[in-house]
PDB file of C-alpha atoms in Angstrom:
ATOM      1  CA  MET M 584      18.684 -19.776 -26.711  1.00 72.00           C
ATOM      2  CA  GLU M 585      16.928 -22.127 -29.548  1.00 80.00           C
ATOM      3  CA  GLY M 586      13.358 -21.045 -29.843  1.00 96.00           C
ATOM      4  CA  ARG M 587      10.379 -22.572 -30.897  1.00 97.00           C
ATOM      5  CA  ILE M 588       6.930 -21.972 -31.664  1.00 98.00           C
ATOM      6  CA  ILE M 589       4.146 -22.967 -29.072  1.00 98.00           C
ATOM      7  CA  ASP M 590       0.296 -23.671 -30.434  1.00 98.00           C
ATOM      8  CA  VAL M 591      -1.931 -22.826 -27.111  1.00 97.00           C
ATOM      9  CA  HIS M 592      -5.850 -23.779 -28.048  1.00 95.00           C
ATOM     10  CA  GLY M 593      -4.985 -21.862 -31.534  1.00 96.00           C
ATOM     11  CA  LYS M 594      -2.880 -19.318 -30.590  1.00 97.00           C
ATOM     12  CA  LYS M 595       1.111 -19.956 -32.235  1.00 98.00           C
ATOM     13  CA  LEU M 596       3.411 -18.299 -29.211  1.00 98.00           C
ATOM     14  CA  TYR M 597       6.999 -18.259 -30.000  1.00 98.00           C
ATOM     15  CA  THR M 598       8.647 -19.246 -26.852  1.00 98.00           C
ATOM     16  CA  GLU M 599      12.021 -19.449 -25.607  1.00 98.00           C
ATOM     17  CA  TYR M 600      12.661 -22.110 -22.448  1.00 97.00           C
ATOM     18  CA  ASN M 601      15.551 -23.022 -20.531  1.00 96.00           C
ATOM     19  CA  ASN M 602      15.234 -25.959 -18.042  1.00 95.00           C
ATOM     20  CA  SER M 603      18.858 -26.780 -17.081  1.00 92.00           C
ATOM     21  CA  PHE M 604      18.454 -26.073 -13.632  1.00 93.00           C
ATOM     22  CA  LYS M 605      16.502 -29.598 -12.122  1.00 91.00           C
ATOM     23  CA  ASN M 606      14.363 -28.550  -9.148  1.00 92.00           C
ATOM     24  CA  LYS M 607      14.851 -24.903  -9.555  1.00 96.00           C
ATOM     25  CA  PRO M 608      11.434 -22.968 -10.172  1.00 98.00           C
ATOM     26  CA  THR M 609      10.983 -21.124 -14.172  1.00 98.00           C
ATOM     27  CA  ILE M 610      11.587 -17.470 -14.031  1.00 98.00           C
ATOM     28  CA  VAL M 611       8.592 -16.244 -16.783  1.00 99.00           C
ATOM     29  CA  PHE M 612       9.601 -12.580 -17.513  1.00 99.00           C
ATOM     30  CA  LEU M 613       6.504 -11.172 -19.590  1.00 99.00           C
ATOM     31  CA  HIS M 614       7.359  -8.219 -21.776  1.00 98.00           C
ATOM     32  CA  ASP M 615       5.677  -4.879 -21.847  1.00 98.00           C
ATOM     33  CA  SER M 616       3.391  -3.271 -24.460  1.00 97.00           C
ATOM     34  CA  LEU M 617       5.838  -2.870 -27.698  1.00 97.00           C
ATOM     35  CA  GLY M 618       8.184  -5.411 -26.052  1.00 98.00           C
ATOM     36  CA  SER M 619       9.620  -8.744 -27.428  1.00 98.00           C
ATOM     37  CA  THR M 620      11.691 -11.929 -26.089  1.00 98.00           C
ATOM     38  CA  GLN M 621      14.331  -9.717 -28.070  1.00 97.00           C
ATOM     39  CA  LEU M 622      13.951  -6.488 -26.314  1.00 97.00           C
ATOM     40  CA  TRP M 623      14.939  -7.969 -23.029  1.00 98.00           C
ATOM     41  CA  ARG M 624      18.090  -8.621 -24.442  1.00 97.00           C
ATOM     42  CA  ASP M 625      20.303 -10.782 -22.008  1.00 97.00           C
ATOM     43  CA  PHE M 626      19.002  -9.626 -19.038  1.00 98.00           C
ATOM     44  CA  PRO M 627      16.614 -12.576 -18.247  1.00 98.00           C
ATOM     45  CA  ALA M 628      19.791 -14.773 -18.792  1.00 97.00           C
ATOM     46  CA  LYS M 629      22.084 -12.849 -16.240  1.00 98.00           C
ATOM     47  CA  LEU M 630      19.223 -13.826 -13.167  1.00 98.00           C
ATOM     48  CA  ALA M 631      19.082 -17.154 -14.428  1.00 97.00           C
ATOM     49  CA  GLU M 632      22.916 -17.077 -13.728  1.00 96.00           C
ATOM     50  CA  ALA M 633      22.247 -15.220 -10.392  1.00 97.00           C
ATOM     51  CA  THR M 634      19.936 -17.138  -8.806  1.00 97.00           C
ATOM     52  CA  GLN M 635      20.376 -20.731 -10.651  1.00 97.00           C
ATOM     53  CA  CYS M 636      16.608 -21.153 -12.130  1.00 98.00           C
ATOM     54  CA  ASN M 637      15.323 -21.701 -15.138  1.00 98.00           C
ATOM     55  CA  THR M 638      13.642 -19.198 -17.548  1.00 98.00           C
ATOM     56  CA  LEU M 639      10.810 -18.715 -20.078  1.00 98.00           C
ATOM     57  CA  ILE M 640      10.394 -16.216 -22.554  1.00 98.00           C
ATOM     58  CA  TYR M 641       7.809 -15.739 -24.486  1.00 98.00           C
ATOM     59  CA  ASP M 642       5.863 -12.994 -27.199  1.00 98.00           C
ATOM     60  CA  ARG M 643       2.309 -12.524 -26.893  1.00 98.00           C
ATOM     61  CA  LEU M 644       0.340 -13.503 -29.785  1.00 98.00           C
ATOM     62  CA  GLY M 645       0.769 -10.400 -32.171  1.00 98.00           C
ATOM     63  CA  TYR M 646       4.835  -9.345 -30.607  1.00 98.00           C
ATOM     64  CA  GLY M 647       7.897 -10.551 -31.856  1.00 98.00           C
ATOM     65  CA  LYS M 648       8.310 -13.606 -33.680  1.00 98.00           C
ATOM     66  CA  SER M 649       4.005 -15.317 -32.214  1.00 98.00           C
ATOM     67  CA  PHE M 650       1.811 -15.213 -35.138  1.00 98.00           C
ATOM     68  CA  PRO M 651      -0.123 -12.080 -35.416  1.00 98.00           C
ATOM     69  CA  MET M 652      -3.447 -10.793 -33.954  1.00 97.00           C
ATOM     70  CA  PRO M 653      -6.801 -11.207 -35.252  1.00 96.00           C
ATOM     71  CA  THR M 654      -7.810  -7.844 -34.694  1.00 97.00           C
ATOM     72  CA  HIS M 655      -6.392  -5.064 -33.008  1.00 97.00           C
ATOM     73  CA  GLU M 656      -9.279  -4.483 -30.853  1.00 97.00           C
ATOM     74  CA  ARG M 657      -8.902  -5.006 -27.558  1.00 98.00           C
ATOM     75  CA  GLU M 658     -11.768  -5.581 -24.042  1.00 97.00           C
ATOM     76  CA  ASN M 659     -10.621  -3.470 -21.172  1.00 98.00           C
ATOM     77  CA  ASN M 660     -10.065  -7.231 -20.120  1.00 98.00           C
ATOM     78  CA  TYR M 661      -7.344  -7.627 -22.443  1.00 98.00           C
ATOM     79  CA  MET M 662      -4.742  -8.520 -19.580  1.00 98.00           C
ATOM     80  CA  GLU M 663      -6.961 -10.631 -17.661  1.00 98.00           C
ATOM     81  CA  LEU M 664      -6.965 -12.896 -20.729  1.00 98.00           C
ATOM     82  CA  GLU M 665      -3.481 -12.755 -21.456  1.00 98.00           C
ATOM     83  CA  ALA M 666      -3.232 -14.017 -17.831  1.00 98.00           C
ATOM     84  CA  ASP M 667      -5.203 -16.989 -18.545  1.00 98.00           C
ATOM     85  CA  VAL M 668      -3.310 -17.345 -21.821  1.00 98.00           C
ATOM     86  CA  LEU M 669       0.126 -17.956 -19.911  1.00 98.00           C
ATOM     87  CA  ASN M 670      -1.530 -20.174 -17.625  1.00 98.00           C
ATOM     88  CA  ASP M 671      -2.679 -22.579 -20.643  1.00 98.00           C
ATOM     89  CA  LEU M 672       1.290 -21.818 -21.933  1.00 98.00           C
ATOM     90  CA  LEU M 673       2.212 -23.126 -18.846  1.00 98.00           C
ATOM     91  CA  ASN M 674       0.485 -26.370 -18.750  1.00 98.00           C
ATOM     92  CA  GLU M 675       1.051 -27.344 -21.995  1.00 97.00           C
ATOM     93  CA  LEU M 676       5.057 -26.848 -21.125  1.00 97.00           C
ATOM     94  CA  LYS M 677       4.183 -29.103 -17.963  1.00 97.00           C
ATOM     95  CA  ILE M 678       5.679 -26.323 -15.566  1.00 97.00           C
ATOM     96  CA  ASP M 679       4.338 -25.947 -11.980  1.00 96.00           C
ATOM     97  CA  GLU M 680       6.242 -23.594 -10.263  1.00 97.00           C
ATOM     98  CA  VAL M 681       7.255 -20.268 -11.551  1.00 98.00           C
ATOM     99  CA  ILE M 682       8.462 -16.849 -10.242  1.00 98.00           C
ATOM    100  CA  LEU M 683       7.036 -13.888 -12.627  1.00 99.00           C
ATOM    101  CA  PHE M 684       8.898 -11.248 -13.688  1.00 99.00           C
ATOM    102  CA  GLY M 685       6.537  -8.386 -15.733  1.00 98.00           C
ATOM    103  CA  HIS M 686       7.240  -4.875 -17.147  1.00 98.00           C
ATOM    104  CA  SER M 687       4.463  -2.486 -17.878  1.00 98.00           C
ATOM    105  CA  ASP M 688       1.817  -4.522 -19.290  1.00 98.00           C
ATOM    106  CA  GLY M 689       3.797  -7.627 -18.142  1.00 98.00           C
ATOM    107  CA  GLY M 690       3.447  -6.270 -14.850  1.00 98.00           C
ATOM    108  CA  THR M 691       0.319  -5.938 -14.406  1.00 98.00           C
ATOM    109  CA  ILE M 692      -0.276  -9.346 -16.366  1.00 99.00           C
ATOM    110  CA  ALA M 693       2.084 -10.684 -13.838  1.00 99.00           C
ATOM    111  CA  LEU M 694      -0.391 -10.091 -10.955  1.00 99.00           C
ATOM    112  CA  ILE M 695      -3.083 -10.872 -12.670  1.00 99.00           C
ATOM    113  CA  THR M 696      -1.369 -14.135 -13.222  1.00 98.00           C
ATOM    114  CA  ALA M 697      -0.322 -14.244  -9.659  1.00 98.00           C
ATOM    115  CA  SER M 698      -3.847 -13.163  -8.409  1.00 98.00           C
ATOM    116  CA  LYS M 699      -5.600 -16.161 -10.621  1.00 98.00           C
ATOM    117  CA  TYR M 700      -3.356 -18.852 -10.312  1.00 98.00           C
ATOM    118  CA  PRO M 701      -1.479 -18.747  -6.576  1.00 98.00           C
ATOM    119  CA  GLU M 702      -0.820 -22.576  -7.119  1.00 98.00           C
ATOM    120  CA  LYS M 703       1.686 -21.914  -9.340  1.00 98.00           C
ATOM    121  CA  VAL M 704       3.005 -18.650  -8.768  1.00 98.00           C
ATOM    122  CA  LYS M 705       5.872 -18.858  -6.631  1.00 98.00           C
ATOM    123  CA  ALA M 706       6.943 -15.349  -6.465  1.00 98.00           C
ATOM    124  CA  THR M 707       5.771 -12.274  -8.229  1.00 98.00           C
ATOM    125  CA  ILE M 708       8.554  -9.342  -9.617  1.00 99.00           C
ATOM    126  CA  CYS M 709       6.181  -6.416 -11.093  1.00 99.00           C
ATOM    127  CA  GLU M 710       8.055  -3.577 -12.713  1.00 98.00           C
ATOM    128  CA  ALA M 711       6.410  -0.858 -13.573  1.00 98.00           C
ATOM    129  CA  GLY M 712       3.002  -2.522 -13.884  1.00 98.00           C
ATOM    130  CA  HIS M 713      -0.345  -0.642 -13.162  1.00 98.00           C
ATOM    131  CA  ILE M 714      -3.189  -1.667 -11.367  1.00 98.00           C
ATOM    132  CA  PHE M 715      -5.588   1.329 -12.717  1.00 98.00           C
ATOM    133  CA  LEU M 716      -5.649   4.428 -14.829  1.00 98.00           C
ATOM    134  CA  GLU M 717      -4.113   7.511 -14.188  1.00 98.00           C
ATOM    135  CA  ASP M 718      -3.620  10.721 -15.911  1.00 98.00           C
ATOM    136  CA  ILE M 719       0.037  10.940 -16.583  1.00 98.00           C
ATOM    137  CA  THR M 720      -0.473   7.337 -17.835  1.00 98.00           C
ATOM    138  CA  VAL M 721      -2.537   8.511 -20.692  1.00 98.00           C
ATOM    139  CA  LYS M 722      -0.297  11.563 -21.480  1.00 98.00           C
ATOM    140  CA  GLY M 723       2.906   9.325 -21.679  1.00 97.00           C
ATOM    141  CA  VAL M 724       0.829   6.721 -23.937  1.00 98.00           C
ATOM    142  CA  LYS M 725      -0.093   9.848 -26.280  1.00 97.00           C
ATOM    143  CA  ASP M 726       3.613  10.733 -26.160  1.00 96.00           C
ATOM    144  CA  ALA M 727       4.391   7.713 -27.408  1.00 95.00           C
ATOM    145  CA  TRP M 728       2.163   7.603 -30.577  1.00 96.00           C
ATOM    146  CA  GLU M 729       3.010  10.821 -31.391  1.00 95.00           C
ATOM    147  CA  ALA M 730       6.883   9.710 -31.422  1.00 94.00           C
ATOM    148  CA  TYR M 731       5.156   6.358 -33.527  1.00 94.00           C
ATOM    149  CA  ARG M 732       3.657   9.306 -36.086  1.00 93.00           C
ATOM    150  CA  THR M 733       6.879  11.868 -36.412  1.00 96.00           C
ATOM    151  CA  THR M 734      10.203   9.392 -36.115  1.00 96.00           C
ATOM    152  CA  ASN M 735      11.246   6.529 -36.593  1.00 95.00           C
ATOM    153  CA  LEU M 736       9.925   4.635 -34.044  1.00 93.00           C
ATOM    154  CA  SER M 737       8.143   2.491 -36.456  1.00 93.00           C
ATOM    155  CA  GLU M 738      11.346   1.347 -38.621  1.00 95.00           C
ATOM    156  CA  ARG M 739      13.333   0.475 -35.272  1.00 94.00           C
ATOM    157  CA  LEU M 740      10.045  -1.822 -33.952  1.00 96.00           C
ATOM    158  CA  GLN M 741       9.814  -3.316 -37.369  1.00 96.00           C
ATOM    159  CA  LYS M 742      13.700  -5.216 -36.758  1.00 96.00           C
ATOM    160  CA  TYR M 743      11.329  -6.559 -33.909  1.00 97.00           C
ATOM    161  CA  HIS M 744       8.073  -7.399 -34.883  1.00 98.00           C
ATOM    162  CA  GLY M 745       8.380  -7.375 -38.396  1.00 97.00           C
ATOM    163  CA  ASP M 746       5.358  -6.004 -40.155  1.00 96.00           C
ATOM    164  CA  LYS M 747       3.063  -6.670 -37.207  1.00 97.00           C
ATOM    165  CA  VAL M 748       4.318  -3.285 -35.742  1.00 97.00           C
ATOM    166  CA  GLU M 749       1.296  -0.757 -36.687  1.00 96.00           C
ATOM    167  CA  MET M 750      -1.552  -3.303 -35.566  1.00 97.00           C
ATOM    168  CA  ILE M 751       0.390  -3.866 -31.759  1.00 97.00           C
ATOM    169  CA  VAL M 752       0.781   0.173 -31.805  1.00 97.00           C
ATOM    170  CA  LYS M 753      -3.044   0.312 -32.061  1.00 97.00           C
ATOM    171  CA  ALA M 754      -4.268  -2.165 -29.801  1.00 98.00           C
ATOM    172  CA  TRP M 755      -2.102  -0.802 -27.460  1.00 98.00           C
ATOM    173  CA  THR M 756      -2.739   2.838 -27.822  1.00 98.00           C
ATOM    174  CA  GLU M 757      -6.549   3.065 -28.725  1.00 98.00           C
ATOM    175  CA  ILE M 758      -7.498   0.960 -25.453  1.00 98.00           C
ATOM    176  CA  TRP M 759      -5.640   2.817 -23.172  1.00 98.00           C
ATOM    177  CA  LEU M 760      -6.265   5.716 -24.781  1.00 98.00           C
ATOM    178  CA  SER M 761     -10.684   5.236 -25.214  1.00 98.00           C
ATOM    179  CA  ASP M 762     -12.825   6.577 -22.707  1.00 97.00           C
ATOM    180  CA  ARG M 763     -13.962   2.866 -21.743  1.00 97.00           C
ATOM    181  CA  PHE M 764     -10.711   1.810 -20.388  1.00 98.00           C
ATOM    182  CA  ARG M 765     -10.709   5.523 -17.906  1.00 97.00           C
ATOM    183  CA  SER M 766     -13.110   3.163 -15.070  1.00 97.00           C
ATOM    184  CA  TRP M 767     -10.363  -0.119 -15.845  1.00 98.00           C
ATOM    185  CA  ASN M 768      -9.011  -1.489 -12.218  1.00 98.00           C
ATOM    186  CA  ILE M 769      -7.743  -4.706 -11.053  1.00 98.00           C
ATOM    187  CA  GLU M 770      -7.566  -3.740  -7.357  1.00 98.00           C
ATOM    188  CA  TYR M 771     -10.076  -6.072  -6.623  1.00 98.00           C
ATOM    189  CA  LEU M 772      -7.798  -8.675  -7.671  1.00 98.00           C
ATOM    190  CA  LEU M 773      -5.327  -7.913  -5.454  1.00 98.00           C
ATOM    191  CA  LYS M 774      -6.652  -9.644  -2.279  1.00 98.00           C
ATOM    192  CA  ASN M 775      -5.713 -12.872  -3.420  1.00 98.00           C
ATOM    193  CA  ILE M 776      -2.190 -12.341  -3.933  1.00 98.00           C
ATOM    194  CA  THR M 777      -0.787 -14.795  -1.328  1.00 98.00           C
ATOM    195  CA  SER M 778       2.709 -15.532  -2.637  1.00 98.00           C
ATOM    196  CA  PRO M 779       5.396 -13.038  -1.668  1.00 98.00           C
ATOM    197  CA  LEU M 780       5.904  -9.970  -4.196  1.00 98.00           C
ATOM    198  CA  LEU M 781       8.341  -7.104  -4.912  1.00 98.00           C
ATOM    199  CA  PHE M 782       7.237  -3.796  -7.073  1.00 99.00           C
ATOM    200  CA  ILE M 783       9.946  -2.140  -8.551  1.00 98.00           C
ATOM    201  CA  GLN M 784       9.285   1.158 -10.098  1.00 98.00           C
ATOM    202  CA  GLY M 785      11.370   4.458 -11.709  1.00 98.00           C
ATOM    203  CA  GLU M 786      10.799   7.727  -9.295  1.00 98.00           C
ATOM    204  CA  GLY M 787      10.960   9.096 -12.595  1.00 98.00           C
ATOM    205  CA  ASP M 788       8.273   6.550 -14.660  1.00 98.00           C
ATOM    206  CA  GLU M 789       6.596   9.016 -17.216  1.00 97.00           C
ATOM    207  CA  TYR M 790       3.636   6.099 -17.486  1.00 98.00           C
ATOM    208  CA  GLY M 791       2.572   5.976 -13.328  1.00 98.00           C
ATOM    209  CA  THR M 792       3.198   7.656 -10.310  1.00 98.00           C
ATOM    210  CA  LEU M 793       4.288   5.704  -6.485  1.00 98.00           C
ATOM    211  CA  ASP M 794       0.344   5.525  -5.804  1.00 98.00           C
ATOM    212  CA  GLN M 795       1.029   1.767  -8.288  1.00 98.00           C
ATOM    213  CA  VAL M 796       3.177   0.673  -6.411  1.00 98.00           C
ATOM    214  CA  GLU M 797       1.446   1.937  -2.646  1.00 98.00           C
ATOM    215  CA  LYS M 798      -1.623   0.890  -3.659  1.00 98.00           C
ATOM    216  CA  THR M 799      -0.160  -2.666  -4.865  1.00 98.00           C
ATOM    217  CA  VAL M 800       1.726  -3.441  -1.723  1.00 98.00           C
ATOM    218  CA  SER M 801      -0.993  -2.564   0.517  1.00 98.00           C
ATOM    219  CA  GLN M 802      -3.811  -5.142  -0.426  1.00 98.00           C
ATOM    220  CA  VAL M 803      -1.869  -7.937  -1.680  1.00 98.00           C
ATOM    221  CA  SER M 804      -2.015 -10.919   1.302  1.00 98.00           C
ATOM    222  CA  GLY M 805       1.650 -12.093   0.737  1.00 96.00           C
ATOM    223  CA  ARG M 806       4.625 -10.903   1.955  1.00 97.00           C
ATOM    224  CA  ALA M 807       5.443  -7.240  -0.319  1.00 98.00           C
ATOM    225  CA  GLU M 808       8.409  -5.348  -0.766  1.00 98.00           C
ATOM    226  CA  LYS M 809       9.065  -2.200  -2.804  1.00 98.00           C
ATOM    227  CA  PHE M 810      12.154  -0.861  -4.801  1.00 98.00           C
ATOM    228  CA  ILE M 811      11.810   2.797  -5.929  1.00 98.00           C
ATOM    229  CA  ILE M 812      15.124   3.637  -8.256  1.00 98.00           C
ATOM    230  CA  PRO M 813      15.918   7.765  -7.821  1.00 98.00           C
ATOM    231  CA  ASN M 814      16.265   9.228 -11.297  1.00 97.00           C
ATOM    232  CA  ILE M 815      14.677   6.246 -13.350  1.00 98.00           C
ATOM    233  CA  GLY M 816      12.101   6.108 -15.781  1.00 98.00           C
ATOM    234  CA  HIS M 817       9.588   3.574 -17.579  1.00 98.00           C
ATOM    235  CA  THR M 818      12.176   0.656 -17.683  1.00 98.00           C
ATOM    236  CA  PRO M 819      14.091   0.378 -14.898  1.00 98.00           C
ATOM    237  CA  HIS M 820      16.088  -3.332 -16.448  1.00 98.00           C
ATOM    238  CA  LYS M 821      16.985  -0.904 -18.947  1.00 98.00           C
ATOM    239  CA  GLU M 822      18.842   1.765 -17.603  1.00 98.00           C
ATOM    240  CA  ASN M 823      19.997   0.985 -14.479  1.00 98.00           C
ATOM    241  CA  PRO M 824      20.088  -3.946 -15.114  1.00 98.00           C
ATOM    242  CA  GLU M 825      22.922  -3.835 -12.487  1.00 98.00           C
ATOM    243  CA  VAL M 826      20.674  -2.823  -9.600  1.00 98.00           C
ATOM    244  CA  VAL M 827      17.294  -4.283 -10.929  1.00 98.00           C
ATOM    245  CA  LEU M 828      19.905  -7.586 -11.361  1.00 98.00           C
ATOM    246  CA  GLU M 829      21.187  -7.400  -7.287  1.00 98.00           C
ATOM    247  CA  ARG M 830      17.584  -6.258  -6.175  1.00 98.00           C
ATOM    248  CA  SER M 831      15.700  -8.684  -8.319  1.00 98.00           C
ATOM    249  CA  GLY M 832      18.328 -11.666  -7.139  1.00 98.00           C
ATOM    250  CA  GLU M 833      18.032 -11.006  -3.197  1.00 98.00           C
ATOM    251  CA  PHE M 834      14.430 -11.539  -3.638  1.00 98.00           C
ATOM    252  CA  ILE M 835      14.601 -14.269  -5.794  1.00 98.00           C
ATOM    253  CA  HIS M 836      16.956 -16.204  -2.961  1.00 98.00           C
ATOM    254  CA  LYS M 837      15.909 -15.005   0.068  1.00 97.00           C
ATOM    255  CA  ILE M 838      11.927 -16.938  -1.589  1.00 96.00           C
ATOM    256  CA  LEU M 839      14.491 -19.811  -2.470  1.00 95.00           C
ATOM    257  CA  ASN M 840      15.840 -20.279   0.604  1.00 93.00           C
ATOM    258  CA  SER M 841      12.609 -19.935   3.103  1.00 85.00           C
TER     259      SER M 841
END
């Protein structure tokens, strides 16, 4: 699919938008803290084919083929701000009905978007998202930072992010490892999620416990389902794509036929 750069209030974002299915919602894919459009690989196309839905995949500012971030420094509410950017991007593309599929940071951004812009969101699939900070998360980020320092992770990421790698790694690790982020919590937003939610998590997720799932599904106002996959870590859609595609497809079909 051919991508293009879209200017969203001065933020130049790389997007891939397929709207070949008329009168169908658009599944919006929201990547993780070191992710990109490319790193989704063929997962979005397969889910689109299974559900006959349109797709929008984009690189957040600083990632992939989007323009660089102006600074690596972030405030505690950086994911709330990303939800606002997504809303502006949807307005720019005149998309008014979406199903959100977010992984990790993208999962959190999906939950925030569903809570702040419920009129646009038909349903949300949150994969390994966070609603508060846990010790396991801090350990996971520390381990990732160590891997960045001591392995070829930087070179592998350059394939997708070019010379922006150091900026995104610093942006992610510094805020999550800071003392001020210890108080970060978005549980207060969950009651505003009125559309159906599917929360997918690997039982062995190295960045979060099942408390993230339980406390999310118990506090949203809409119908909520959870799908916990044994022997899977933080990236279910890569570790067991067939199972995640099947469960996500079932959930979306139920939404479309309700």
